[in-house]
mmCIF file of C-alpha atoms in Angstrom:
data_model
loop_
_atom_site.group_PDB
_atom_site.id
_atom_site.type_symbol
_atom_site.label_atom_id
_atom_site.label_comp_id
_atom_site.label_asym_id
_atom_site.label_seq_id
_atom_site.Cartn_x
_atom_site.Cartn_y
_atom_site.Cartn_z
ATOM 1 C CA MET A 1 -114.812 58.539 258.238
ATOM 2 C CA LYS A 2 -117.377 60.202 257.314
ATOM 3 C CA THR A 3 -116.396 59.584 253.287
ATOM 4 C CA TYR A 4 -115.598 56.047 253.593
ATOM 5 C CA GLN A 5 -119.554 55.834 255.772
ATOM 6 C CA LYS A 6 -120.838 57.481 251.883
ATOM 7 C CA PHE A 7 -118.334 55.287 249.780
ATOM 8 C CA GLU A 8 -120.081 52.001 252.036
ATOM 9 C CA THR A 9 -122.864 53.195 251.498
ATOM 10 C CA LEU A 10 -122.687 53.484 248.149
ATOM 11 C CA LEU A 11 -121.323 50.334 247.825
ATOM 12 C CA ARG A 12 -124.573 48.476 249.099
ATOM 13 C CA GLU A 13 -126.239 49.759 247.200
ATOM 14 C CA GLN A 14 -124.449 49.361 244.001
ATOM 15 C CA ARG A 15 -124.876 45.669 245.309
ATOM 16 C CA ARG A 16 -128.679 45.646 246.026
ATOM 17 C CA GLN A 17 -129.148 47.222 242.606
ATOM 18 C CA ARG A 18 -126.836 44.696 241.481
ATOM 19 C CA TYR A 19 -128.833 41.790 243.171
ATOM 20 C CA ARG A 20 -132.031 43.091 241.948
ATOM 21 C CA TYR A 21 -131.072 43.199 238.435
ATOM 22 C CA LEU A 22 -130.208 39.702 238.577
ATOM 23 C CA LEU A 23 -133.374 38.263 240.320
ATOM 24 C CA GLN A 24 -134.784 40.247 237.360
ATOM 25 C CA GLY A 25 -132.980 38.696 234.864
ATOM 26 C CA ALA A 26 -133.376 35.080 236.490
ATOM 27 C CA ILE A 27 -137.182 35.306 236.625
ATOM 28 C CA VAL A 28 -137.168 36.537 232.957
ATOM 29 C CA VAL A 29 -134.963 33.692 231.702
ATOM 30 C CA VAL A 30 -137.915 31.488 234.284
ATOM 31 C CA ILE A 31 -140.790 32.753 232.296
ATOM 32 C CA VAL A 32 -139.637 32.640 228.761
ATOM 33 C CA ALA A 33 -138.170 28.595 230.040
ATOM 34 C CA ILE A 34 -141.181 28.036 230.548
ATOM 35 C CA SER A 35 -143.078 29.355 227.477
ATOM 36 C CA PHE A 36 -140.697 27.618 225.140
ATOM 37 C CA PHE A 37 -141.947 24.170 226.951
ATOM 38 C CA LEU A 38 -145.405 25.007 226.818
ATOM 39 C CA VAL A 39 -145.157 25.560 223.037
ATOM 40 C CA GLY A 40 -142.581 22.632 221.827
ATOM 41 C CA LEU A 41 -139.448 24.412 221.777
ATOM 42 C CA LEU A 42 -138.198 22.679 224.054
ATOM 43 C CA ASP A 43 -139.175 19.547 222.326
ATOM 44 C CA THR A 44 -136.457 18.227 220.379
ATOM 45 C CA GLU A 45 -137.443 14.943 218.852
ATOM 46 C CA ARG A 46 -140.445 16.950 217.286
ATOM 47 C CA LEU A 47 -138.431 19.793 216.085
ATOM 48 C CA ALA A 48 -136.102 17.020 214.348
ATOM 49 C CA LYS A 49 -138.241 14.901 212.992
ATOM 50 C CA GLY A 50 -139.984 18.090 211.602
ATOM 51 C CA VAL A 51 -136.974 19.370 209.940
ATOM 52 C CA PRO A 52 -136.763 16.023 206.485
ATOM 53 C CA SER A 53 -140.749 17.372 206.074
ATOM 54 C CA GLY A 54 -138.940 20.943 205.652
ATOM 55 C CA ILE A 55 -136.571 19.797 203.635
ATOM 56 C CA ASN A 56 -139.267 18.499 201.104
ATOM 57 C CA LEU A 57 -141.051 20.755 200.849
ATOM 58 C CA ILE A 58 -138.621 23.291 200.217
ATOM 59 C CA ARG A 59 -137.949 20.731 197.285
ATOM 60 C CA GLN A 60 -142.031 21.039 196.340
ATOM 61 C CA MET A 61 -141.482 24.629 195.786
ATOM 62 C CA LEU A 62 -138.824 24.523 193.190
ATOM 63 C CA PRO A 63 -138.546 26.046 191.111
ATOM 64 C CA PRO A 64 -141.056 29.064 191.346
ATOM 65 C CA ASP A 65 -143.935 28.741 188.632
ATOM 66 C CA PHE A 66 -145.081 32.542 187.235
ATOM 67 C CA SER A 67 -146.812 31.249 184.753
ATOM 68 C CA GLU A 68 -149.621 32.800 186.067
ATOM 69 C CA ALA A 69 -147.834 35.959 187.023
ATOM 70 C CA ALA A 70 -149.464 38.039 184.526
ATOM 71 C CA SER A 71 -153.030 37.689 186.691
ATOM 72 C CA TRP A 72 -150.751 38.639 190.218
ATOM 73 C CA ILE A 73 -150.952 42.921 188.776
ATOM 74 C CA GLU A 74 -153.841 43.508 189.544
ATOM 75 C CA PRO A 75 -154.406 41.869 192.810
ATOM 76 C CA LEU A 76 -150.490 43.182 193.727
ATOM 77 C CA PHE A 77 -152.072 46.912 193.443
ATOM 78 C CA ASP A 78 -155.560 46.027 195.155
ATOM 79 C CA THR A 79 -153.161 45.489 198.218
ATOM 80 C CA LEU A 80 -151.441 48.627 197.779
ATOM 81 C CA ALA A 81 -154.343 50.137 197.399
ATOM 82 C CA MET A 82 -156.234 48.514 200.134
ATOM 83 C CA SER A 83 -152.898 49.193 202.771
ATOM 84 C CA ILE A 84 -152.799 53.045 201.768
ATOM 85 C CA ALA A 85 -156.451 53.216 202.139
ATOM 86 C CA ALA A 86 -155.688 51.708 205.405
ATOM 87 C CA THR A 87 -153.401 54.176 207.018
ATOM 88 C CA ALA A 88 -155.452 57.121 205.661
ATOM 89 C CA ILE A 89 -158.282 55.830 207.830
ATOM 90 C CA ALA A 90 -156.001 54.902 210.469
ATOM 91 C CA VAL A 91 -154.532 58.581 210.692
ATOM 92 C CA GLY A 92 -158.244 60.319 210.109
ATOM 93 C CA PHE A 93 -159.430 58.799 212.684
ATOM 94 C CA SER A 94 -156.878 58.526 215.211
ATOM 95 C CA LEU A 95 -155.175 62.394 214.817
ATOM 96 C CA PRO A 96 -158.881 63.696 216.779
ATOM 97 C CA LEU A 97 -158.901 60.616 219.088
ATOM 98 C CA SER A 98 -155.568 61.467 220.137
ATOM 99 C CA LEU A 99 -156.534 64.521 221.532
ATOM 100 C CA LEU A 100 -159.295 63.304 223.022
ATOM 101 C CA ALA A 101 -156.904 60.475 224.961
ATOM 102 C CA ALA A 102 -154.148 62.912 225.591
ATOM 103 C CA ALA A 103 -153.789 64.479 229.427
ATOM 104 C CA ASN A 104 -152.909 67.932 228.504
ATOM 105 C CA THR A 105 -155.450 68.076 225.565
ATOM 106 C CA THR A 106 -158.942 65.990 226.612
ATOM 107 C CA PRO A 107 -162.257 68.088 227.478
ATOM 108 C CA HIS A 108 -162.579 65.588 230.511
ATOM 109 C CA PRO A 109 -161.250 63.046 232.428
ATOM 110 C CA VAL A 110 -164.427 60.790 231.145
ATOM 111 C CA VAL A 111 -163.870 61.966 227.875
ATOM 112 C CA PHE A 112 -160.245 60.647 228.145
ATOM 113 C CA GLN A 113 -160.888 57.095 229.517
ATOM 114 C CA PHE A 114 -163.736 56.372 227.590
ATOM 115 C CA ALA A 115 -160.474 57.276 223.780
ATOM 116 C CA ARG A 116 -158.439 54.680 225.881
ATOM 117 C CA LEU A 117 -161.400 52.097 226.227
ATOM 118 C CA LEU A 118 -161.716 52.353 222.587
ATOM 119 C CA PHE A 119 -158.004 52.614 220.888
ATOM 120 C CA ASN A 120 -157.102 49.594 223.394
ATOM 121 C CA GLY A 121 -160.814 47.717 221.710
ATOM 122 C CA LEU A 122 -159.154 47.889 218.413
ATOM 123 C CA ARG A 123 -155.895 46.834 219.102
ATOM 124 C CA ALA A 124 -157.120 43.938 221.310
ATOM 125 C CA VAL A 125 -158.899 42.386 217.774
ATOM 126 C CA PRO A 126 -156.855 40.932 215.102
ATOM 127 C CA GLU A 127 -157.195 41.908 211.963
ATOM 128 C CA LEU A 128 -158.379 38.233 210.213
ATOM 129 C CA ILE A 129 -161.010 38.563 212.803
ATOM 130 C CA MET A 130 -161.621 41.767 211.605
ATOM 131 C CA GLY A 131 -161.486 40.676 208.343
ATOM 132 C CA ILE A 132 -163.952 37.380 209.241
ATOM 133 C CA ILE A 133 -166.996 39.669 210.760
ATOM 134 C CA LEU A 134 -166.399 42.376 208.046
ATOM 135 C CA VAL A 135 -166.263 39.993 205.203
ATOM 136 C CA ALA A 136 -169.367 38.850 206.167
ATOM 137 C CA ALA A 137 -170.728 42.441 206.642
ATOM 138 C CA VAL A 138 -169.795 43.656 203.306
ATOM 139 C CA GLY A 139 -169.035 40.772 201.416
ATOM 140 C CA PHE A 140 -166.001 40.268 199.543
ATOM 141 C CA GLY A 141 -163.180 41.746 197.912
ATOM 142 C CA ALA A 142 -160.695 44.668 198.743
ATOM 143 C CA LEU A 143 -163.313 47.052 201.010
ATOM 144 C CA PRO A 144 -163.238 44.280 203.996
ATOM 145 C CA GLY A 145 -159.813 43.969 203.967
ATOM 146 C CA ALA A 146 -159.224 48.244 204.271
ATOM 147 C CA LEU A 147 -161.486 48.494 206.412
ATOM 148 C CA ALA A 148 -160.311 45.527 208.839
ATOM 149 C CA VAL A 149 -156.681 46.454 208.809
ATOM 150 C CA GLY A 150 -157.557 50.911 208.936
ATOM 151 C CA LEU A 151 -159.817 49.987 212.255
ATOM 152 C CA HIS A 152 -157.197 48.071 213.880
ATOM 153 C CA SER A 153 -153.808 50.825 213.119
ATOM 154 C CA ILE A 154 -156.556 53.488 214.892
ATOM 155 C CA GLY A 155 -155.645 51.518 218.036
ATOM 156 C CA MET A 156 -152.198 51.634 217.901
ATOM 157 C CA VAL A 157 -151.126 54.375 215.610
ATOM 158 C CA GLY A 158 -154.223 56.702 217.936
ATOM 159 C CA LYS A 159 -152.103 55.158 220.906
ATOM 160 C CA PHE A 160 -149.045 56.735 219.414
ATOM 161 C CA PHE A 161 -150.227 59.964 218.759
ATOM 162 C CA ALA A 162 -151.490 60.892 222.192
ATOM 163 C CA GLU A 163 -148.177 59.635 223.457
ATOM 164 C CA TYR A 164 -146.547 62.120 221.220
ATOM 165 C CA ILE A 165 -148.999 64.900 222.046
ATOM 166 C CA GLU A 166 -148.950 64.591 225.919
ATOM 167 C CA HIS A 167 -144.953 64.804 226.116
ATOM 168 C CA VAL A 168 -145.207 68.060 224.725
ATOM 169 C CA ASN A 169 -143.641 71.115 225.528
ATOM 170 C CA GLU A 170 -145.129 72.951 227.764
ATOM 171 C CA ALA A 171 -144.184 76.329 227.842
ATOM 172 C CA PRO A 172 -145.304 77.058 223.782
ATOM 173 C CA ILE A 173 -148.293 76.104 225.088
ATOM 174 C CA GLU A 174 -148.367 78.034 228.864
ATOM 175 C CA ALA A 175 -147.717 81.038 226.319
ATOM 176 C CA ALA A 176 -150.210 80.986 223.517
ATOM 177 C CA ARG A 177 -152.602 79.775 226.430
ATOM 178 C CA ALA A 178 -151.527 83.762 228.482
ATOM 179 C CA ALA A 179 -151.727 85.543 225.214
ATOM 180 C CA GLY A 180 -155.633 84.678 225.392
ATOM 181 C CA ALA A 181 -155.876 81.515 222.055
ATOM 182 C CA ASN A 182 -159.247 79.769 223.130
ATOM 183 C CA ASN A 183 -158.063 75.603 223.178
ATOM 184 C CA PHE A 184 -158.616 74.830 218.957
ATOM 185 C CA GLN A 185 -155.508 77.988 218.889
ATOM 186 C CA VAL A 186 -153.261 76.603 221.586
ATOM 187 C CA ILE A 187 -153.693 72.995 219.819
ATOM 188 C CA TYR A 188 -152.758 74.478 216.097
ATOM 189 C CA HIS A 189 -150.904 76.566 217.247
ATOM 190 C CA SER A 190 -148.211 75.677 220.031
ATOM 191 C CA VAL A 191 -149.391 71.626 219.725
ATOM 192 C CA LEU A 192 -149.466 69.931 215.844
ATOM 193 C CA PRO A 193 -146.502 71.429 215.092
ATOM 194 C CA GLN A 194 -144.224 69.726 217.930
ATOM 195 C CA VAL A 195 -145.608 66.741 217.364
ATOM 196 C CA LEU A 196 -146.530 66.658 213.396
ATOM 197 C CA PRO A 197 -142.879 65.194 212.339
ATOM 198 C CA GLN A 198 -143.460 61.808 214.676
ATOM 199 C CA MET A 199 -146.363 61.302 214.301
ATOM 200 C CA LEU A 200 -145.827 61.729 209.642
ATOM 201 C CA ASP A 201 -143.078 58.580 210.859
ATOM 202 C CA VAL A 202 -145.604 56.612 212.476
ATOM 203 C CA THR A 203 -148.058 57.073 209.861
ATOM 204 C CA LEU A 204 -144.437 55.640 207.524
ATOM 205 C CA TYR A 205 -144.098 52.992 209.451
ATOM 206 C CA ARG A 206 -147.932 51.729 209.849
ATOM 207 C CA TRP A 207 -148.303 52.156 205.930
ATOM 208 C CA GLU A 208 -145.001 49.466 205.591
ATOM 209 C CA TYR A 209 -146.613 47.333 208.434
ATOM 210 C CA ASN A 210 -149.875 47.322 206.578
ATOM 211 C CA PHE A 211 -149.128 45.760 203.319
ATOM 212 C CA ARG A 212 -147.834 43.475 204.819
ATOM 213 C CA ALA A 213 -150.823 42.760 206.581
ATOM 214 C CA SER A 214 -153.140 43.470 203.915
ATOM 215 C CA THR A 215 -151.055 40.559 201.528
ATOM 216 C CA VAL A 216 -152.603 37.842 204.383
ATOM 217 C CA MET A 217 -156.537 39.148 204.239
ATOM 218 C CA GLY A 218 -157.182 37.194 201.185
ATOM 219 C CA ALA A 219 -156.985 33.950 203.721
ATOM 220 C CA VAL A 220 -160.010 34.850 204.887
ATOM 221 C CA GLY A 221 -162.032 36.166 201.586
ATOM 222 C CA ALA A 222 -160.609 40.278 201.589
ATOM 223 C CA GLY A 223 -158.915 39.671 198.563
ATOM 224 C CA GLY A 224 -155.268 41.312 196.915
ATOM 225 C CA ILE A 225 -152.597 39.744 196.099
ATOM 226 C CA GLY A 226 -153.301 37.192 199.904
ATOM 227 C CA PHE A 227 -155.922 35.629 197.864
ATOM 228 C CA GLU A 228 -154.084 34.438 195.193
ATOM 229 C CA LEU A 229 -151.394 32.811 197.854
ATOM 230 C CA ILE A 230 -154.580 30.743 199.639
ATOM 231 C CA GLY A 231 -155.885 29.618 196.288
ATOM 232 C CA ALA A 232 -152.439 28.235 195.741
ATOM 233 C CA LEU A 233 -151.454 26.757 198.884
ATOM 234 C CA ARG A 234 -155.541 24.953 198.633
ATOM 235 C CA ILE A 235 -154.452 22.953 195.365
ATOM 236 C CA LEU A 236 -151.299 21.585 197.332
ATOM 237 C CA ASN A 237 -149.332 24.230 194.163
ATOM 238 C CA TYR A 238 -145.948 24.969 195.955
ATOM 239 C CA LYS A 239 -144.129 25.954 193.032
ATOM 240 C CA GLU A 240 -146.568 28.801 192.303
ATOM 241 C CA VAL A 241 -147.169 29.466 196.134
ATOM 242 C CA SER A 242 -143.001 30.126 195.823
ATOM 243 C CA ALA A 243 -143.056 32.198 193.354
ATOM 244 C CA ILE A 244 -145.646 34.884 194.632
ATOM 245 C CA LEU A 245 -144.011 34.153 197.905
ATOM 246 C CA LEU A 246 -140.636 36.016 196.174
ATOM 247 C CA VAL A 247 -143.746 38.622 194.247
ATOM 248 C CA ILE A 248 -145.043 40.236 197.792
ATOM 249 C CA LEU A 249 -140.625 40.111 199.466
ATOM 250 C CA ALA A 250 -139.862 42.074 196.240
ATOM 251 C CA MET A 251 -143.200 44.627 197.100
ATOM 252 C CA VAL A 252 -142.306 44.732 200.280
ATOM 253 C CA THR A 253 -138.793 45.727 199.815
ATOM 254 C CA LEU A 254 -140.441 48.749 197.509
ATOM 255 C CA VAL A 255 -142.471 49.744 200.185
ATOM 256 C CA ASP A 256 -140.049 49.840 202.932
ATOM 257 C CA GLY A 257 -137.383 51.591 200.531
ATOM 258 C CA PHE A 258 -140.269 54.009 199.484
ATOM 259 C CA SER A 259 -141.111 54.808 203.040
ATOM 260 C CA GLY A 260 -137.645 55.307 203.349
ATOM 261 C CA TYR A 261 -136.821 57.303 201.276
ATOM 262 C CA LEU A 262 -140.218 59.332 202.320
ATOM 263 C CA ARG A 263 -139.400 59.238 205.513
ATOM 264 C CA ARG A 264 -135.148 60.799 204.937
ATOM 265 C CA ARG A 265 -136.596 63.548 202.410
ATOM 266 C CA LEU A 266 -140.532 64.754 205.460
ATOM 267 C CA VAL A 267 -138.705 63.758 208.235
#
């Protein structure tokens, strides 16, 4: 009898759980449907009218015009340099700040909240908005682009670093403290060795993202290959636009491949 009651209880719990999942799924579907409606994805008439325009635009982009390809070499290297500099800025600031933003290494709750708020603030401002502000502050060129991408990356990289630090195994930390190690020694010998592989992984992924982000910094006058792309768009030279897009695609593929190689070798 007791076994039967346990079985019935288990079935009821499974049914409740199934109904709960169905309800949650239905809520998600409703939210997605409302979002589709608000942005116009359910406006089939408008979408249908856009198809001929899209086909016509593709025709205007073919064949790609590489006649100015020689002038794109320097902007490409500027974009690559921007992505590397931005990633270095992000890692350089995120590492110490993440120690303040992790609950198990922060010196004080107020410091913890301030560091978390700083990360949230940097993540909340898009790179393009930062780029506009920094172009106004320091002028045109790759410098405001690197600063904008780097500052935005601090918010994301720092958040990941702090999460990794909070999930370390506490046993080595307790052992180091029991041996009389100070806070710096605990972090250096017990915390960082556990999280460095994950930090390196995030750094390489962020570099891939930063290269792609650096390509659009030209839209606000922050230099790089994106500046050439925006220039071609402004004069409606779609064949040159398609050529620049193909060059960007090739560079993104190379950066992703090299990042993957480094990840396999180092992580």
